[in-house]
CSV table of C-alpha atoms and ligand atoms in Angstrom, one decimal:
chain,number,residue,atom,x,y,z
A,23,MET,CA,37.9,81.0,-207.1
A,24,GLY,CA,40.0,83.7,-208.5
A,25,VAL,CA,41.8,86.6,-207.1
A,26,ASP,CA,40.8,88.5,-204.0
A,27,ARG,CA,39.8,91.9,-205.3
A,28,THR,CA,40.5,93.6,-202.0
A,29,GLY,CA,38.1,96.5,-202.5
A,30,ILE,CA,38.7,97.1,-206.3
A,31,ILE,CA,35.3,97.7,-207.8
A,32,GLY,CA,34.7,97.2,-211.5
A,33,GLU,CA,33.1,94.9,-214.0
A,34,SER,CA,34.1,96.5,-217.3
A,35,PRO,CA,35.9,94.2,-219.8
A,36,SER,CA,39.2,96.0,-219.4
A,37,LEU,CA,39.1,95.6,-215.6
A,38,ARG,CA,38.2,91.9,-215.8
A,39,GLN,CA,41.3,91.5,-217.9
A,40,VAL,CA,43.3,93.3,-215.2
A,41,PHE,CA,41.9,90.9,-212.6
A,42,ALA,CA,42.8,87.9,-214.8
A,43,VAL,CA,46.4,89.1,-215.1
A,44,LEU,CA,46.5,89.9,-211.3
A,45,GLY,CA,45.4,86.3,-210.5
A,46,LYS,CA,48.2,84.9,-212.6
A,47,VAL,CA,51.0,87.2,-211.6
A,48,SER,CA,50.3,87.7,-207.9
A,49,PRO,CA,51.7,84.3,-206.7
A,50,THR,CA,54.9,84.8,-208.7
A,51,ASP,CA,57.9,87.0,-207.9
A,52,SER,CA,57.9,88.7,-211.3
A,53,THR,CA,58.4,92.4,-211.6
A,54,VAL,CA,55.2,94.3,-212.5
A,55,LEU,CA,54.9,97.7,-214.0
A,56,VAL,CA,51.5,99.4,-213.5
A,57,THR,CA,50.6,102.3,-215.8
A,58,GLY,CA,47.6,104.5,-215.9
A,59,GLU,CA,46.6,108.2,-215.5
A,60,SER,CA,46.4,109.8,-212.1
A,61,GLY,CA,43.6,108.4,-210.0
A,62,THR,CA,42.9,105.2,-212.0
A,63,GLY,CA,43.7,103.0,-209.0
A,64,LYS,CA,47.3,102.0,-209.5
A,65,GLU,CA,48.1,102.0,-205.8
A,66,LEU,CA,45.0,100.0,-204.9
A,67,LEU,CA,46.0,97.4,-207.6
A,68,VAL,CA,49.6,97.1,-206.3
A,69,ARG,CA,48.3,96.6,-202.7
A,70,ALA,CA,46.0,93.9,-204.1
A,71,LEU,CA,48.9,92.3,-205.8
A,72,HIS,CA,50.8,92.1,-202.5
A,73,ALA,CA,47.8,90.9,-200.6
A,74,ASN,CA,47.3,88.0,-203.1
A,75,SER,CA,51.0,87.0,-203.1
A,76,LYS,CA,52.8,84.5,-200.9
A,77,ARG,CA,54.6,87.6,-199.4
A,78,LYS,CA,51.4,88.9,-197.9
A,79,GLY,CA,52.4,88.3,-194.3
A,80,LYS,CA,55.6,90.3,-194.9
A,81,ALA,CA,56.2,94.0,-195.4
A,82,PHE,CA,54.6,96.1,-198.1
A,83,VAL,CA,56.8,99.1,-198.5
A,84,PRO,CA,55.7,102.0,-200.7
A,85,ILE,CA,57.9,104.8,-201.8
A,86,ASN,CA,56.8,107.7,-203.9
A,87,CYS,CA,59.9,108.5,-206.0
A,88,GLY,CA,58.3,111.8,-207.1
A,89,ALA,CA,57.7,113.2,-203.6
A,90,ILE,CA,61.1,112.8,-202.0
A,91,PRO,CA,63.7,115.5,-202.6
A,92,ARG,CA,66.5,114.4,-205.0
A,93,ASP,CA,69.3,114.5,-202.4
A,94,LEU,CA,67.4,112.3,-200.0
A,95,ILE,CA,66.0,109.7,-202.2
A,96,GLU,CA,69.1,107.5,-202.5
A,97,SER,CA,69.5,107.2,-198.7
A,98,GLU,CA,65.7,106.7,-198.4
A,99,LEU,CA,65.9,103.8,-200.8
A,100,PHE,CA,69.2,102.2,-199.8
A,101,GLY,CA,69.8,103.6,-196.3
A,102,HIS,CA,73.0,105.3,-195.1
A,103,GLU,CA,75.9,104.8,-192.7
A,104,LYS,CA,76.7,107.1,-189.9
A,105,GLY,CA,78.6,110.2,-191.2
A,106,ALA,CA,77.7,109.6,-194.8
A,107,PHE,CA,76.5,113.2,-195.1
A,108,THR,CA,76.1,116.2,-192.7
A,109,HIS,CA,72.9,115.1,-190.9
A,110,ALA,CA,73.7,111.3,-190.9
A,111,ILE,CA,74.3,111.1,-187.1
A,112,ARG,CA,73.5,107.5,-187.0
A,113,SER,CA,73.2,104.7,-189.6
A,114,ARG,CA,69.8,103.8,-190.9
A,115,ALA,CA,68.2,101.1,-193.1
A,116,GLY,CA,66.6,102.1,-196.4
A,117,ARG,CA,63.3,100.9,-197.8
A,118,PHE,CA,64.8,98.0,-199.7
A,119,GLU,CA,66.1,96.6,-196.4
A,120,ILE,CA,62.8,97.2,-194.7
A,121,ALA,CA,61.1,95.4,-197.5
A,122,ASP,CA,63.2,92.3,-197.2
A,123,GLY,CA,61.0,89.2,-197.7
A,124,GLY,CA,58.1,91.4,-198.9
A,125,THR,CA,57.2,93.8,-201.7
A,126,ILE,CA,58.6,97.2,-202.5
A,127,PHE,CA,56.4,99.6,-204.4
A,128,LEU,CA,58.3,102.2,-206.4
A,129,ASP,CA,55.6,104.7,-207.2
A,130,GLU,CA,56.1,107.3,-209.9
A,131,ILE,CA,59.2,105.6,-211.0
A,132,GLY,CA,59.4,107.8,-214.1
A,133,GLU,CA,60.5,110.6,-211.8
A,134,LEU,CA,63.8,108.9,-210.8
A,135,ASP,CA,66.9,110.5,-212.3
A,136,LEU,CA,69.3,108.4,-214.4
A,137,THR,CA,71.9,107.8,-211.8
A,138,LEU,CA,69.3,106.3,-209.5
A,139,GLN,CA,67.9,104.3,-212.3
A,140,VAL,CA,71.3,102.5,-212.6
A,141,LYS,CA,71.2,101.6,-208.9
A,142,ILE,CA,67.6,100.3,-209.2
A,143,LEU,CA,68.6,98.2,-212.2
A,144,ARG,CA,71.4,96.6,-210.1
A,145,VAL,CA,69.0,95.7,-207.3
A,146,ILE,CA,66.7,94.1,-209.8
A,147,GLN,CA,69.5,92.1,-211.4
A,148,GLU,CA,71.8,91.3,-208.5
A,149,LYS,CA,69.4,91.7,-205.5
A,150,GLU,CA,72.1,93.7,-203.8
A,151,PHE,CA,73.2,97.3,-203.0
A,152,GLU,CA,75.3,99.3,-200.6
A,153,ARG,CA,74.1,101.9,-198.1
A,154,VAL,CA,75.1,105.5,-198.9
A,155,GLY,CA,78.6,106.0,-197.4
A,156,GLY,CA,78.9,102.3,-196.8
A,157,THR,CA,81.2,99.6,-198.2
A,158,VAL,CA,79.3,96.4,-197.1
A,159,THR,CA,77.1,94.9,-199.8
A,160,THR,CA,73.6,94.0,-198.6
A,161,LYS,CA,71.6,91.2,-200.1
A,162,VAL,CA,67.8,91.4,-200.1
A,163,ASP,CA,64.9,89.3,-201.3
A,164,VAL,CA,62.3,91.8,-202.4
A,165,ARG,CA,59.6,91.7,-205.1
A,166,ILE,CA,59.6,95.0,-207.1
A,167,VAL,CA,56.5,96.6,-208.3
A,168,ALA,CA,56.6,99.9,-210.0
A,169,ALA,CA,54.0,102.4,-211.2
A,170,THR,CA,53.9,105.5,-213.3
A,171,ASN,CA,51.5,107.8,-215.1
A,172,ARG,CA,54.1,108.6,-217.7
A,173,ASP,CA,54.6,106.9,-221.0
A,174,LEU,CA,57.9,105.2,-220.2
A,175,GLU,CA,58.5,104.1,-223.8
A,176,GLN,CA,58.3,107.7,-224.8
A,177,GLU,CA,60.7,108.6,-221.9
A,178,VAL,CA,63.1,106.0,-223.2
A,179,ALA,CA,62.9,107.5,-226.7
A,180,GLN,CA,63.7,110.9,-225.3
A,181,GLY,CA,66.6,109.7,-223.3
A,182,ARG,CA,65.1,110.3,-219.9
A,183,PHE,CA,64.6,106.7,-218.9
A,184,ARG,CA,67.1,103.9,-219.3
A,185,GLU,CA,66.0,101.3,-221.8
A,186,ASP,CA,67.5,98.4,-219.9
A,187,LEU,CA,65.6,99.4,-216.8
A,188,PHE,CA,62.4,99.8,-218.7
A,189,TYR,CA,62.6,96.2,-220.0
A,190,ARG,CA,63.5,94.8,-216.6
A,191,LEU,CA,60.5,96.5,-215.0
A,192,ASN,CA,58.1,95.8,-217.9
A,193,VAL,CA,58.1,92.0,-217.5
A,194,ILE,CA,54.4,92.0,-216.6
A,195,PRO,CA,52.8,95.3,-217.7
A,196,ILE,CA,49.4,96.1,-216.3
A,197,HIS,CA,47.5,99.1,-217.7
A,198,LEU,CA,44.6,100.7,-216.0
A,199,PRO,CA,42.6,102.5,-218.6
A,200,PRO,CA,41.1,105.9,-217.7
A,201,LEU,CA,37.7,105.9,-216.2
A,202,ARG,CA,36.1,107.6,-219.3
A,203,GLU,CA,37.0,104.4,-221.2
A,204,ARG,CA,35.3,102.1,-218.7
A,205,TYR,CA,31.9,103.6,-218.7
A,206,ASP,CA,30.3,100.5,-217.4
A,207,ASP,CA,32.2,101.2,-214.2
A,208,ILE,CA,31.3,104.9,-213.8
A,209,ILE,CA,27.9,104.2,-212.4
A,210,LEU,CA,28.9,101.1,-210.5
A,211,LEU,CA,31.7,103.0,-208.7
A,212,GLY,CA,29.7,106.2,-208.3
A,213,GLN,CA,26.8,104.3,-206.6
A,214,HIS,CA,29.4,102.4,-204.5
A,215,PHE,CA,31.0,105.6,-203.2
A,216,LEU,CA,27.6,107.1,-202.5
A,217,ASN,CA,26.6,104.0,-200.4
A,218,VAL,CA,29.9,104.2,-198.4
A,219,PHE,CA,29.7,108.0,-197.7
A,220,CYS,CA,26.0,108.0,-196.9
A,221,GLU,CA,26.5,105.2,-194.5
A,222,GLN,CA,29.4,107.0,-192.9
A,223,LYS,CA,27.3,110.1,-192.5
A,224,GLN,CA,24.4,108.0,-191.3
A,225,ARG,CA,22.0,109.2,-193.9
A,226,GLU,CA,19.7,107.2,-196.1
A,227,VAL,CA,21.5,106.0,-199.2
A,228,LEU,CA,21.2,108.3,-202.1
A,229,ARG,CA,20.4,106.8,-205.5
A,230,LEU,CA,21.6,108.3,-208.8
A,231,THR,CA,18.7,109.1,-211.1
A,232,SER,CA,19.1,107.8,-214.6
A,233,GLN,CA,19.4,111.4,-215.9
A,234,ALA,CA,22.2,112.0,-213.4
A,235,GLN,CA,23.8,108.8,-214.6
A,236,ASP,CA,23.8,110.1,-218.2
A,237,PHE,CA,25.7,113.2,-217.0
A,238,LEU,CA,28.3,111.1,-215.2
A,239,ILE,CA,28.8,109.0,-218.3
A,240,ALA,CA,29.2,112.0,-220.6
A,241,TYR,CA,31.8,113.7,-218.3
A,242,PRO,CA,35.5,112.8,-219.2
A,243,TRP,CA,36.8,112.4,-215.7
A,244,PRO,CA,40.3,113.9,-215.9
A,245,GLY,CA,40.9,113.0,-212.3
A,246,ASN,CA,39.5,109.4,-212.8
A,247,VAL,CA,38.3,107.4,-209.9
A,248,ARG,CA,39.7,109.8,-207.3
A,249,GLU,CA,37.7,112.6,-208.8
A,250,LEU,CA,34.5,110.5,-208.8
A,251,GLU,CA,35.1,109.5,-205.2
A,252,ASN,CA,35.5,113.2,-204.2
A,253,PHE,CA,32.4,114.3,-206.1
A,254,MET,CA,30.3,111.5,-204.4
A,255,GLU,CA,31.5,112.5,-201.0
A,256,ARG,CA,30.6,116.1,-201.7
A,257,ILE,CA,27.1,115.0,-202.9
A,258,SER,CA,26.6,112.9,-199.8
A,259,ILE,CA,27.0,116.0,-197.7
A,260,LEU,CA,25.3,118.7,-199.9
A,261,CYS,CA,22.4,116.9,-201.6
A,262,GLU,CA,19.1,117.9,-199.9
A,263,ASN,CA,16.9,115.5,-201.9
A,264,SER,CA,16.3,111.8,-201.4
A,265,GLU,CA,17.9,111.0,-204.8
A,266,VAL,CA,20.6,112.6,-206.9
A,267,ALA,CA,19.3,114.6,-209.9
A,268,PRO,CA,21.4,116.4,-212.5
A,269,GLU,CA,21.1,119.7,-210.5
A,270,ASP,CA,22.7,118.0,-207.5
A,271,LEU,CA,25.9,117.3,-209.5
A,272,PRO,CA,29.0,119.4,-209.1
A,273,GLU,CA,29.2,122.6,-211.2
A,274,LYS,CA,32.3,121.3,-213.0
A,275,ILE,CA,30.3,118.4,-214.5
A,276,LEU,CA,27.3,120.6,-215.5
A,277,LYS,CA,29.6,123.1,-217.1
A,278,PHE,CA,31.4,120.5,-219.1
A,279,VAL,CA,28.4,118.5,-220.2
A,280,GLY,CA,26.0,121.5,-220.6
A,281,HIS,CA,22.7,121.7,-218.7
A,282,GLU,CA,20.7,119.5,-221.0
A,283,VAL,CA,20.5,115.8,-220.4
A,284,PRO,CA,23.2,114.4,-222.7
A,285,LYS,CA,22.7,111.7,-225.2
A,286,ARG,CA,24.0,108.3,-224.3
A,287,LYS,CA,27.4,107.4,-225.7
A,288,PRO,CA,27.5,105.6,-229.0
A,289,LYS,CA,27.9,102.2,-227.4
A,290,LEU,CA,24.4,102.5,-225.9
A,291,ALA,CA,22.9,104.4,-228.8
A,292,LEU,CA,23.9,101.6,-231.1
A,293,GLU,CA,22.5,98.8,-229.0
A,294,GLY,CA,20.3,96.5,-231.0
A,295,PHE,CA,22.3,97.2,-234.1
A,296,ALA,CA,20.6,96.8,-237.4
A,297,TRP,CA,21.9,98.0,-240.8
A,298,PRO,CA,20.8,101.6,-241.1
A,299,THR,CA,18.8,102.9,-244.0
A,300,LEU,CA,18.7,106.5,-245.2
A,301,VAL,CA,15.6,107.0,-243.2
A,302,ASP,CA,17.5,106.1,-240.0
A,303,LEU,CA,20.2,108.6,-240.7
A,304,ARG,CA,17.6,111.3,-241.5
A,305,ASP,CA,15.6,110.5,-238.3
A,306,GLN,CA,18.7,110.8,-236.1
A,307,SER,CA,19.8,113.8,-238.2
A,308,ARG,CA,23.2,112.2,-238.8
A,309,GLY,CA,25.3,112.2,-241.9
A,310,LEU,CA,27.2,109.2,-243.3
A,311,LYS,CA,30.5,110.4,-241.8
A,312,GLU,CA,29.1,110.8,-238.2
A,313,PHE,CA,27.6,107.4,-238.5
A,314,MET,CA,30.8,105.7,-239.7
A,315,ASP,CA,32.8,107.5,-237.0
A,316,GLU,CA,30.5,106.2,-234.4
A,317,ILE,CA,31.0,102.6,-235.7
A,318,GLU,CA,34.7,103.1,-235.8
A,319,ASP,CA,34.7,104.6,-232.3
A,320,ARG,CA,32.8,101.6,-230.9
A,321,LEU,CA,35.1,99.1,-232.5
A,322,LEU,CA,38.3,100.9,-231.3
A,323,GLN,CA,36.9,101.0,-227.8
A,324,GLU,CA,36.0,97.4,-227.8
A,325,ALA,CA,39.4,96.3,-229.1
A,326,LEU,CA,41.2,98.5,-226.6
A,327,GLU,CA,39.1,97.1,-223.7
A,328,GLU,CA,39.7,93.6,-224.8
A,329,CYS,CA,43.5,94.1,-224.9
A,330,GLY,CA,43.6,96.1,-221.6
A,331,GLY,CA,44.7,99.2,-223.5
A,332,VAL,CA,47.7,97.5,-225.2
A,333,LYS,CA,47.8,99.3,-228.5
A,334,ASN,CA,49.8,96.8,-230.4
A,335,GLN,CA,47.4,94.0,-229.7
A,336,ALA,CA,44.3,96.2,-230.3
A,337,ALA,CA,45.7,97.2,-233.7
A,338,GLU,CA,46.3,93.6,-234.5
A,339,LEU,CA,42.7,92.7,-233.6
A,340,LEU,CA,41.4,95.5,-235.8
A,341,GLY,CA,43.7,94.5,-238.7
A,342,ILE,CA,45.3,98.0,-238.8
A,343,LYS,CA,48.8,99.3,-238.1
A,344,ARG,CA,49.6,100.5,-234.6
A,345,THR,CA,50.5,103.9,-236.0
A,346,THR,CA,47.1,104.1,-237.8
A,347,LEU,CA,45.4,103.2,-234.5
A,348,ILE,CA,47.3,105.9,-232.7
A,349,GLU,CA,46.4,108.5,-235.3
A,350,LYS,CA,42.7,107.5,-235.0
A,351,LEU,CA,42.8,107.8,-231.2
A,352,LYS,CA,44.4,111.2,-231.4
A,353,LYS,CA,41.7,112.4,-233.7
A,354,ARG,CA,39.1,110.9,-231.5
A,355,ASN,CA,40.5,112.6,-228.4
A,356,ALA,CA,40.7,115.9,-230.1
A,357,ALA,CA,37.0,115.6,-231.2
A,358,ASN,CA,35.9,114.6,-227.8
A,359,GLY,CA,37.3,117.7,-226.3
B,426,ATP,N1,38.4,100.2,-209.0
B,426,ATP,C1,38.3,100.9,-207.9
B,426,ATP,N2,37.5,100.5,-206.9
B,426,ATP,C2,37.4,101.2,-205.8
B,426,ATP,N3,38.1,102.3,-205.5
B,426,ATP,C3,39.0,102.7,-206.4
B,426,ATP,C4,39.2,102.0,-207.6
B,426,ATP,N4,40.1,102.7,-208.3
B,426,ATP,C5,40.5,103.7,-207.6
B,426,ATP,N5,39.9,103.7,-206.4
B,426,ATP,C6,40.0,104.7,-205.3
B,426,ATP,O1,40.4,106.0,-206.0
B,426,ATP,C7,41.4,106.6,-205.3
B,426,ATP,C8,42.6,106.8,-206.2
B,426,ATP,O2,43.2,105.5,-206.4
B,426,ATP,P1,44.8,105.3,-206.3
B,426,ATP,O3,45.4,106.1,-205.3
B,426,ATP,O4,45.1,103.8,-206.3
B,426,ATP,O5,45.2,105.9,-207.8
B,426,ATP,P2,46.6,106.1,-208.4
B,426,ATP,O6,46.5,105.6,-209.8
B,426,ATP,O7,47.7,105.5,-207.6
B,426,ATP,O8,46.7,107.7,-208.5
B,426,ATP,P3,48.0,108.6,-208.6
B,426,ATP,O9,48.6,108.4,-210.0
B,426,ATP,O10,47.4,110.0,-208.5
B,426,ATP,O11,48.9,108.3,-207.5
B,426,ATP,C9,41.7,105.8,-204.1
B,426,ATP,O12,40.9,106.4,-203.0
B,426,ATP,C10,41.2,104.5,-204.4
B,426,ATP,O13,40.8,103.8,-203.3
B,427,MG,MG1,49.3,106.5,-206.7
């Protein structure tokens, strides 16, 4: 039962939530907006969405709105007629036409300028457009999925993104939390990539020692899953031992975490929770404030995971205002480096 995960690894509560939404939304034609930092697996997720949809036998057409020069992107999206511009020596279909019957993936949609945003809005609403330099209106049947690593609500507030388009896209939002917030998955994914790369290189599969695991959990993963994947490939080539110890990890991790084995994150440190006494605080050489912060951290984390990172809902679960939650998260991020 359930959704075909098509290679997406992860068992953390927030990822399970993502799979649950994926299962419900895949069979529909609803527009989906995937958000998340770079390298969190947005493209992988969108491909899974298409693979689980009734359009799976049809085209999946990705277009990276941030990677195509401004003056070419309109013709790339909508096609052009012969003579529409200097180098248009013959007419050509755009990505929307190619995607007819299937799914178009508008990656990095936050990079589109306002005039193109209007045109995208029209395709969403009317399912029609004209080629550049053309007069004939073309009708298409495409499912639109968009992704961005920007905060589009903020872009709207600053006048860089059309509010009406934002609401049209944001019918089903799916947020992929950064890897550092899914630490159940860090080890799972790390070991998975090691297995894959060691097999590729026909060497015996390397295991992560528990000390190396502690380093991986303590590192904040600014490049998310992509960074983890790259590091594991590097290790599969360079590691000379039969298992991965802290000294086999990339310098970047050791530099950030320090060379001593880090303490486990609060979540693990607090396992088997019992009301603390003064003796406990003294034994762990912690003050009241540190202890309270740790409890707060843990509850924030849990609430965010349960809501798939949707701050409104997390704040509601915690019984605090959204703005208070955001303040707390800011403080927490600053404290964590
Ligand atoms: N949960 C996961 N399980 C397995 N592999 C993953 C997972 N998440 C990401 N990856 C892998 O990590 C790499 C980055 O993923 P992807 O390209 O989907 O990220 P992205 O969010 O689109 O990044 P960007 O914003 O930089 O485009 C890919 O090689 C992908 O296969
Ligand atoms: Mg991507």
